Amino acid sequence: MKKIRISSYLFVSLAIALSMGSCKNWSESGTGSIRIVTNKGGQTLGYDTTSHVKILTINGLAFKDLNKNGKLDKYEDWRLSAEERAKDLASKMTVDQIAGLMLYSAHQAIPAGSTRFGASTYHGKPYADSGAKPYELSDQQIKFLTRDNLRHVLVTTVESPEVAALWNNKVQALCEGIGFGIPANNSSDPRHRATSDVEYNVGSAGQISMWPGSLGMAATFDPSVVKLFGQIAAKEYRALGISTALSPQIDLATEPRWARVNGTFGENPQLTADMARAYVDGFQTSVGDKEIADGWGYTSVNTMIKHWPGGGPEEAGRDAHFGFGKYAVYPGNNLADHLIPFTEGALKLEGETKMASAVMPYYTISFDIDKENNENVGNSYNKYIISDLLRGKYGFDGVICTDWGVTSDEKAVDGFGTTCWGVEKLSIPERHYKIIMAGVDQFGGNNDAGPVMEAYQMGVKEHGEAFMRARMEQSAVRLLKNILRVGLFENPYLNVDETKNIVGNEAFMKAGYEAQLKSIIMLKNKNKVLPVAKQKTVYIPKRITAAGKDFFGSPTPESISYPINLNLVKKFFKVTDNPSEADFALVIIRSPNSGSGYDAEDVKKGGNGYVPISLQYGPYKAIYARDPSLAGGDPFEKFTNRTYKGKTVTAANVSDLKMVLDTKKVMKGKPVIVSIAMSKPMVFSEFEKEADAIIVNFDVQDQAILDIVSGAAEPSGLLPMQMPADMKTVETQKEDVPFDMICHKDSEGNTYDFGFGMNWNGVIKDARIEKYRKVVE
């Protein structure tokens, strides 16, 4: 028998192969270029063959060789903690690569448009002329992903869930093939707002599930509704390739004139804290086989809570997207209440993720809050607000990202999107440096790494290279942890068929619609005119929308149309254009919109530009306005007193008031039901006596309104904020203090205070009110 001799070389080779795990405990599958690797008892991996990533087998398990060096680095080892992996990768990255990680893209539509935000080209041409597929990457996206090392992308509109999934896969394949293979962390502003005229049917599906707006969520007074929304929305986000939510907005709506009240959970600190906690727990927590560690996993979505330290107390309600609204003021010395939704809510979770993973400060100068340095600069620039309070006193060590565009030069006091408040005299790189040294990690809306690198060099000159390198790595670790914890390094790819089955599926649509019904508030029901029996005849007047300007200052045309989908109405009631034939009238209006609080025409007439923001429809003269203003000053202004005392405004939609009053006349005593789409508090005294019933909603489908009117569902919502008796109480209330207005009392003797609402039996008095009214009383 012939002896077989094994050379020492072969023996060593076999030993190496065994140690590397040539006996595989994993399998590979997939179609096209995307491959899925399933580890027995380990994490599932996904990679794209076009990225040239190879699979390493270690002790029988598969790992991605993302940096293509032929060995397993710590950051590639899914068995290690996110903290350990992030520190390893951060230590390997160049400063240029870290600078790219600190960028957050401008708004990206899929496919991209050719005008306004995120205007882009494909192969040098506008999308419509390029012949590109809707899921292809734009020239600008390729540039910021490759040249600037950007890895955080803000996604706005998408053509369809399928297109979103395909686009995500292209982005991830490109990123996987570059440098250390760091995946993209795509994000979104809230995208579950209901489309009003879309019909809901049991069994229906859509582009994405539709839920009430944040004020509507608050009107349920039920944090479990918000937690369910978070759980469902997180699954839909991940199916779209979105792993960070730029939400929730947990500012307190203590200033009723503020344009962004509709994005809040109202003015109650405890209710907002409970809603914030539920929201973040719902979004961030993965369970079962979807969990990786500590509650984080493959259905987790990072939340970026906003806006620290509370954007609600804008002086006179003017918004800080504009120079005329840059100041938040505290006449009641009440910063404490504005911190509660953060410190007692989103940063103190019930779930295992423990706290929100990211925080966004608001644009505002929180006027005279910084007692340490007496510095009145935008919140992202303020070391006291960022490092001393948020990181120091409250122990937050997650990501802090500026709001969008805070380092851009101001163009005009009424210009949108240029918000370098308080540091206008600094250069753009100097602004980046000040933000980094304040303790912020990331720059919202910045696709260009150049200013970050210049800021780094400033730090090297002042503190030395070792110090500045450590500061940059500190931010890199925070940013990488958020990508690692949600499993993107293992598998950032989507199965298009799964995406189509998840996003907007029947169960999710049903849950969203039920939440819409719970959010609707009935304020008045004189003689119990509601509900109205089906097949009664209804008169619905057309709504006139006057020409005006939107939030961004762009002109909007005049229109005259029905304010509701008549095809839906006809499934509930008979419809007539003749009031004499109607059994009742349904008047559908929006809360008053008097503008931004600044008018360039006033400047042309010799004024300072500042005008009232009114919460009533008719002409309002600001007799009781503050004079002088608490804060003021801008490079484009030669004065600091921003008072508007004695000036008059009328709501752009004053025709809504006329519509109610005219309908009351033509109905000749027959019931008039008023349905209000409310975006912030309003003065009811102009028309309330003329209405037999009033219902309020916050971004719901038309069908939800009709279900309430017809009695198919019973109203259960409660006011998440006070309704003022008049504009005097609005002017004399303090911007930073909740519950300090005199509230409207209606013809039936009910007061429209926080927590008020009615059902078919009358005024609601239940455990929800007991819990949250205590804060008011």
CSV table of C-alpha atoms in Angstrom, one decimal, residues 228-520:
chain,number,residue,atom,x,y,z
A,228,LEU,CA,-48.6,52.0,17.0
A,229,PHE,CA,-48.0,54.6,14.4
A,230,GLY,CA,-44.3,54.5,15.1
A,231,GLN,CA,-44.2,50.7,14.8
A,232,ILE,CA,-46.0,50.7,11.5
A,233,ALA,CA,-44.2,53.8,10.1
A,234,ALA,CA,-40.9,52.2,10.9
A,235,LYS,CA,-41.6,49.1,9.0
A,236,GLU,CA,-42.8,51.2,6.0
A,237,TYR,CA,-39.7,53.5,6.3
A,238,ARG,CA,-37.3,50.5,6.3
A,239,ALA,CA,-39.1,49.0,3.3
A,240,LEU,CA,-38.5,52.3,1.5
A,241,GLY,CA,-34.8,52.3,2.4
A,242,ILE,CA,-35.2,55.0,5.1
A,243,SER,CA,-33.4,54.4,8.4
A,244,THR,CA,-33.6,57.8,10.1
A,245,ALA,CA,-36.8,59.8,10.8
A,246,LEU,CA,-36.3,63.6,11.1
A,247,SER,CA,-39.0,63.6,13.6
A,248,PRO,CA,-40.9,63.8,16.0
A,249,GLN,CA,-41.3,67.6,16.3
A,250,ILE,CA,-41.8,67.9,20.1
A,251,ASP,CA,-41.7,71.7,20.5
A,252,LEU,CA,-44.4,73.0,22.9
A,253,ALA,CA,-47.0,75.1,21.1
A,254,THR,CA,-47.1,77.8,23.7
A,255,GLU,CA,-47.2,80.5,21.1
A,256,PRO,CA,-50.5,80.0,19.2
A,257,ARG,CA,-49.6,82.2,16.2
A,258,TRP,CA,-46.5,80.1,15.2
A,259,ALA,CA,-46.7,78.7,11.7
A,260,ARG,CA,-45.4,75.3,12.9
A,261,VAL,CA,-47.9,74.6,15.6
A,262,ASN,CA,-49.5,72.0,13.3
A,263,GLY,CA,-46.3,69.8,13.6
A,264,THR,CA,-46.4,69.7,17.4
A,265,PHE,CA,-48.3,67.6,19.9
A,266,GLY,CA,-49.9,70.8,21.4
A,267,GLU,CA,-49.0,72.9,24.4
A,268,ASN,CA,-49.2,70.5,27.3
A,269,PRO,CA,-45.7,69.5,28.5
A,270,GLN,CA,-46.7,66.1,29.9
A,271,LEU,CA,-48.9,65.1,27.0
A,272,THR,CA,-46.1,66.1,24.6
A,273,ALA,CA,-43.6,64.1,26.6
A,274,ASP,CA,-45.7,61.0,26.6
A,275,MET,CA,-46.4,61.3,22.9
A,276,ALA,CA,-42.7,61.9,22.2
A,277,ARG,CA,-41.7,58.8,24.2
A,278,ALA,CA,-44.3,56.6,22.5
A,279,TYR,CA,-43.3,57.9,19.1
A,280,VAL,CA,-39.6,57.2,19.6
A,281,ASP,CA,-40.1,53.8,21.2
A,282,GLY,CA,-42.3,52.8,18.3
A,283,PHE,CA,-39.9,53.9,15.7
A,284,GLN,CA,-36.6,52.6,17.3
A,285,THR,CA,-37.6,49.3,18.8
A,286,SER,CA,-37.1,46.0,17.0
A,287,VAL,CA,-38.4,42.8,18.5
A,288,GLY,CA,-38.0,39.0,18.0
A,289,ASP,CA,-35.7,37.9,15.2
A,290,LYS,CA,-35.6,41.5,13.9
A,291,GLU,CA,-33.6,42.6,16.9
A,292,ILE,CA,-29.8,42.8,16.8
A,293,ALA,CA,-29.0,44.1,20.3
A,294,ASP,CA,-30.4,46.4,22.9
A,295,GLY,CA,-33.8,46.9,21.1
A,296,TRP,CA,-32.1,48.0,17.9
A,297,GLY,CA,-32.5,46.0,14.7
A,298,TYR,CA,-33.7,45.6,11.2
A,299,THR,CA,-37.1,47.3,11.7
A,300,SER,CA,-35.6,50.1,13.8
A,301,VAL,CA,-35.5,53.6,12.5
A,302,ASN,CA,-33.3,56.2,14.2
A,303,THR,CA,-35.4,59.2,15.4
A,304,MET,CA,-34.1,62.8,15.3
A,305,ILE,CA,-36.1,64.7,17.8
A,306,LYS,CA,-36.6,68.4,17.2
A,307,HIS,CA,-36.1,71.2,18.0
A,308,TRP,CA,-33.8,71.6,21.0
A,309,PRO,CA,-34.3,73.5,23.3
A,310,GLY,CA,-37.9,74.0,22.0
A,311,GLY,CA,-38.8,76.1,19.0
A,312,GLY,CA,-42.2,77.1,20.2
A,313,PRO,CA,-41.8,80.5,21.9
A,314,GLU,CA,-41.2,82.5,18.7
A,315,GLU,CA,-41.7,86.2,19.4
A,316,ALA,CA,-45.2,87.2,18.1
A,317,GLY,CA,-45.4,83.8,16.3
A,318,ARG,CA,-42.9,84.7,13.5
A,319,ASP,CA,-40.9,81.6,12.3
A,320,ALA,CA,-37.1,81.3,12.4
A,321,HIS,CA,-36.8,80.0,8.9
A,322,PHE,CA,-36.7,83.7,8.2
A,323,GLY,CA,-34.6,86.6,9.6
A,324,PHE,CA,-37.8,88.3,10.8
A,325,GLY,CA,-38.5,85.4,13.0
A,326,LYS,CA,-35.0,84.5,14.3
A,327,TYR,CA,-35.8,85.2,18.0
A,328,ALA,CA,-37.4,82.9,20.6
A,329,VAL,CA,-38.3,84.8,23.7
A,330,TYR,CA,-39.0,83.9,27.3
A,331,PRO,CA,-41.1,86.6,29.0
A,332,GLY,CA,-42.4,84.1,31.5
A,333,ASN,CA,-38.9,82.8,32.2
A,334,ASN,CA,-40.2,79.3,31.3
A,335,LEU,CA,-37.5,77.4,29.5
A,336,ALA,CA,-38.1,74.5,31.9
A,337,ASP,CA,-41.5,73.5,30.4
A,338,HIS,CA,-40.0,73.4,26.9
A,339,LEU,CA,-37.3,70.9,28.0
A,340,ILE,CA,-39.8,68.4,29.5
A,341,PRO,CA,-40.8,66.7,26.2
A,342,PHE,CA,-37.1,66.0,25.6
A,343,THR,CA,-35.7,65.2,29.1
A,344,GLU,CA,-38.8,63.4,30.4
A,345,GLY,CA,-40.0,62.0,27.1
A,346,ALA,CA,-37.8,61.2,24.1
A,347,LEU,CA,-34.7,61.0,26.2
A,348,LYS,CA,-36.3,58.8,28.8
A,349,LEU,CA,-37.8,55.8,26.9
A,350,GLU,CA,-39.6,52.8,28.2
A,351,GLY,CA,-38.0,50.6,25.5
A,352,GLU,CA,-34.5,49.1,25.4
A,353,THR,CA,-33.0,51.8,23.0
A,354,LYS,CA,-33.3,54.1,26.1
A,355,MET,CA,-33.3,57.5,24.3
A,356,ALA,CA,-33.7,59.0,20.9
A,357,SER,CA,-30.6,58.5,18.8
A,358,ALA,CA,-30.3,62.1,17.4
A,359,VAL,CA,-31.4,65.7,18.3
A,360,MET,CA,-31.9,68.7,16.0
A,361,PRO,CA,-31.6,72.2,17.5
A,362,TYR,CA,-33.9,74.9,16.0
A,363,TYR,CA,-32.8,77.9,14.0
A,364,THR,CA,-33.8,80.3,16.7
A,365,ILE,CA,-31.7,82.5,18.9
A,366,SER,CA,-33.0,81.5,22.3
A,367,PHE,CA,-32.9,85.1,23.5
A,368,ASP,CA,-30.9,85.7,26.7
A,369,ILE,CA,-31.0,82.0,27.7
A,370,ASP,CA,-27.2,81.7,27.7
A,371,LYS,CA,-26.3,83.2,31.1
A,372,GLU,CA,-22.8,81.6,31.0
A,373,ASN,CA,-21.5,83.4,28.0
A,374,ASN,CA,-24.2,85.9,27.4
A,375,GLU,CA,-24.2,84.9,23.7
A,376,ASN,CA,-27.3,85.3,21.5
A,377,VAL,CA,-26.6,83.1,18.6
A,378,GLY,CA,-28.6,80.4,16.8
A,379,ASN,CA,-29.0,77.3,18.9
A,380,SER,CA,-26.6,75.1,16.9
A,381,TYR,CA,-23.8,77.7,17.5
A,382,ASN,CA,-24.4,78.0,21.3
A,383,LYS,CA,-22.1,76.0,23.4
A,384,TYR,CA,-24.1,76.5,26.5
A,385,ILE,CA,-27.3,75.1,24.9
A,386,ILE,CA,-25.5,72.2,23.2
A,387,SER,CA,-22.6,71.1,25.4
A,388,ASP,CA,-23.5,72.5,28.8
A,389,LEU,CA,-27.2,71.7,28.8
A,390,LEU,CA,-28.0,68.9,26.3
A,391,ARG,CA,-24.7,66.9,26.6
A,392,GLY,CA,-23.6,67.9,30.1
A,393,LYS,CA,-26.6,68.4,32.3
A,394,TYR,CA,-28.9,65.9,30.5
A,395,GLY,CA,-26.2,63.4,29.4
A,396,PHE,CA,-27.0,63.1,25.7
A,397,ASP,CA,-24.2,61.5,23.8
A,398,GLY,CA,-26.0,60.7,20.5
A,399,VAL,CA,-25.9,62.6,17.3
A,400,ILE,CA,-26.7,66.3,17.2
A,401,CYS,CA,-27.5,67.6,13.7
A,402,THR,CA,-28.1,71.3,12.8
A,403,ASP,CA,-31.3,72.3,11.1
A,404,TRP,CA,-31.0,72.7,7.3
A,405,GLY,CA,-28.9,75.6,6.0
A,406,VAL,CA,-27.7,77.3,9.2
A,407,THR,CA,-24.3,78.0,7.8
A,408,SER,CA,-25.5,79.8,4.6
A,409,ASP,CA,-25.3,83.5,4.2
A,410,GLU,CA,-28.4,85.6,4.9
A,411,LYS,CA,-29.7,87.1,1.7
A,412,ALA,CA,-32.6,89.2,3.1
A,413,VAL,CA,-34.6,89.5,6.3
A,414,ASP,CA,-37.5,87.8,4.5
A,415,GLY,CA,-35.4,85.3,2.6
A,416,PHE,CA,-36.0,81.6,3.1
A,417,GLY,CA,-33.4,79.0,3.9
A,418,THR,CA,-30.5,81.2,5.0
A,419,THR,CA,-30.3,81.0,8.7
A,420,CYS,CA,-26.9,81.9,10.2
A,421,TRP,CA,-28.6,83.8,13.0
A,422,GLY,CA,-26.2,85.7,15.3
A,423,VAL,CA,-23.0,84.8,13.4
A,424,GLU,CA,-23.7,86.7,10.2
A,425,LYS,CA,-20.2,88.3,10.3
A,426,LEU,CA,-18.4,84.9,10.4
A,427,SER,CA,-17.3,83.2,7.2
A,428,ILE,CA,-18.9,79.9,6.2
A,429,PRO,CA,-15.9,77.8,7.4
A,430,GLU,CA,-15.8,79.8,10.6
A,431,ARG,CA,-19.5,79.0,11.2
A,432,HIS,CA,-18.8,75.3,10.7
A,433,TYR,CA,-15.9,75.5,13.2
A,434,LYS,CA,-18.1,77.3,15.8
A,435,ILE,CA,-20.7,74.6,15.4
A,436,ILE,CA,-18.2,71.8,15.8
A,437,MET,CA,-16.7,73.3,18.9
A,438,ALA,CA,-20.2,73.8,20.4
A,439,GLY,CA,-20.6,70.0,20.3
A,440,VAL,CA,-22.6,69.4,17.2
A,441,ASP,CA,-21.8,66.5,14.9
A,442,GLN,CA,-23.5,67.1,11.6
A,443,PHE,CA,-24.5,69.8,9.2
A,444,GLY,CA,-28.1,69.6,7.8
A,445,GLY,CA,-28.5,70.6,4.1
A,446,ASN,CA,-24.8,70.7,3.3
A,447,ASN,CA,-23.5,68.5,0.5
A,448,ASP,CA,-20.0,70.0,0.4
A,449,ALA,CA,-17.2,68.8,2.7
A,450,GLY,CA,-15.0,71.8,1.9
A,451,PRO,CA,-16.1,74.0,4.7
A,452,VAL,CA,-15.8,71.2,7.2
A,453,MET,CA,-12.2,70.6,6.2
A,454,GLU,CA,-11.5,74.3,6.5
A,455,ALA,CA,-13.0,74.2,10.0
A,456,TYR,CA,-10.8,71.2,10.9
A,457,GLN,CA,-7.7,73.2,9.9
A,458,MET,CA,-8.9,76.1,12.1
A,459,GLY,CA,-9.1,73.7,15.0
A,460,VAL,CA,-5.6,72.3,14.3
A,461,LYS,CA,-4.2,75.8,14.3
A,462,GLU,CA,-5.9,76.6,17.6
A,463,HIS,CA,-5.8,73.3,19.5
A,464,GLY,CA,-3.3,71.0,17.6
A,465,GLU,CA,-3.9,68.1,15.4
A,466,ALA,CA,-4.3,65.5,18.1
A,467,PHE,CA,-7.1,67.4,19.8
A,468,MET,CA,-8.9,68.1,16.5
A,469,ARG,CA,-8.6,64.6,15.2
A,470,ALA,CA,-10.1,63.3,18.5
A,471,ARG,CA,-12.9,65.8,18.2
A,472,MET,CA,-13.7,64.6,14.6
A,473,GLU,CA,-13.5,61.0,15.6
A,474,GLN,CA,-16.0,61.6,18.5
A,475,SER,CA,-18.6,62.8,16.0
A,476,ALA,CA,-17.7,59.9,13.6
A,477,VAL,CA,-18.4,57.3,16.4
A,478,ARG,CA,-21.8,58.8,17.1
A,479,LEU,CA,-22.8,58.9,13.5
A,480,LEU,CA,-21.5,55.4,12.7
A,481,LYS,CA,-23.3,53.8,15.7
A,482,ASN,CA,-26.6,55.0,14.3
A,483,ILE,CA,-25.8,53.2,11.0
A,484,LEU,CA,-24.5,50.1,12.6
A,485,ARG,CA,-27.3,49.5,15.1
A,486,VAL,CA,-30.0,49.3,12.4
A,487,GLY,CA,-28.1,46.6,10.5
A,488,LEU,CA,-27.1,48.6,7.4
A,489,PHE,CA,-23.5,47.4,7.4
A,490,GLU,CA,-24.8,43.8,7.2
A,491,ASN,CA,-27.6,44.3,4.6
A,492,PRO,CA,-28.7,47.6,3.3
A,493,TYR,CA,-30.6,46.1,0.3
A,494,LEU,CA,-34.3,45.8,-0.3
A,495,ASN,CA,-36.4,43.1,-1.9
A,496,VAL,CA,-38.7,45.1,-4.2
A,497,ASP,CA,-41.6,42.6,-3.9
A,498,GLU,CA,-41.4,42.8,-0.1
A,499,THR,CA,-41.4,46.6,-0.3
A,500,LYS,CA,-44.6,46.6,-2.3
A,501,ASN,CA,-46.3,44.2,0.1
A,502,ILE,CA,-45.3,46.2,3.2
A,503,VAL,CA,-45.8,49.9,2.3
A,504,GLY,CA,-49.4,51.0,2.6
A,505,ASN,CA,-50.8,47.5,3.1
A,506,GLU,CA,-54.3,46.8,4.1
A,507,ALA,CA,-53.6,46.4,7.8
A,508,PHE,CA,-51.5,49.6,8.0
A,509,MET,CA,-54.1,51.6,6.1
A,510,LYS,CA,-56.8,50.4,8.5
A,511,ALA,CA,-54.8,51.4,11.6
A,512,GLY,CA,-54.1,54.8,10.1
A,513,TYR,CA,-57.7,55.4,9.3
A,514,GLU,CA,-58.9,54.4,12.7
A,515,ALA,CA,-56.4,56.9,14.2
A,516,GLN,CA,-57.9,59.6,12.0
A,517,LEU,CA,-61.4,58.9,13.3
A,518,LYS,CA,-60.1,59.1,16.9
A,519,SER,CA,-58.4,62.4,16.3
A,520,ILE,CA,-61.6,64.4,15.2
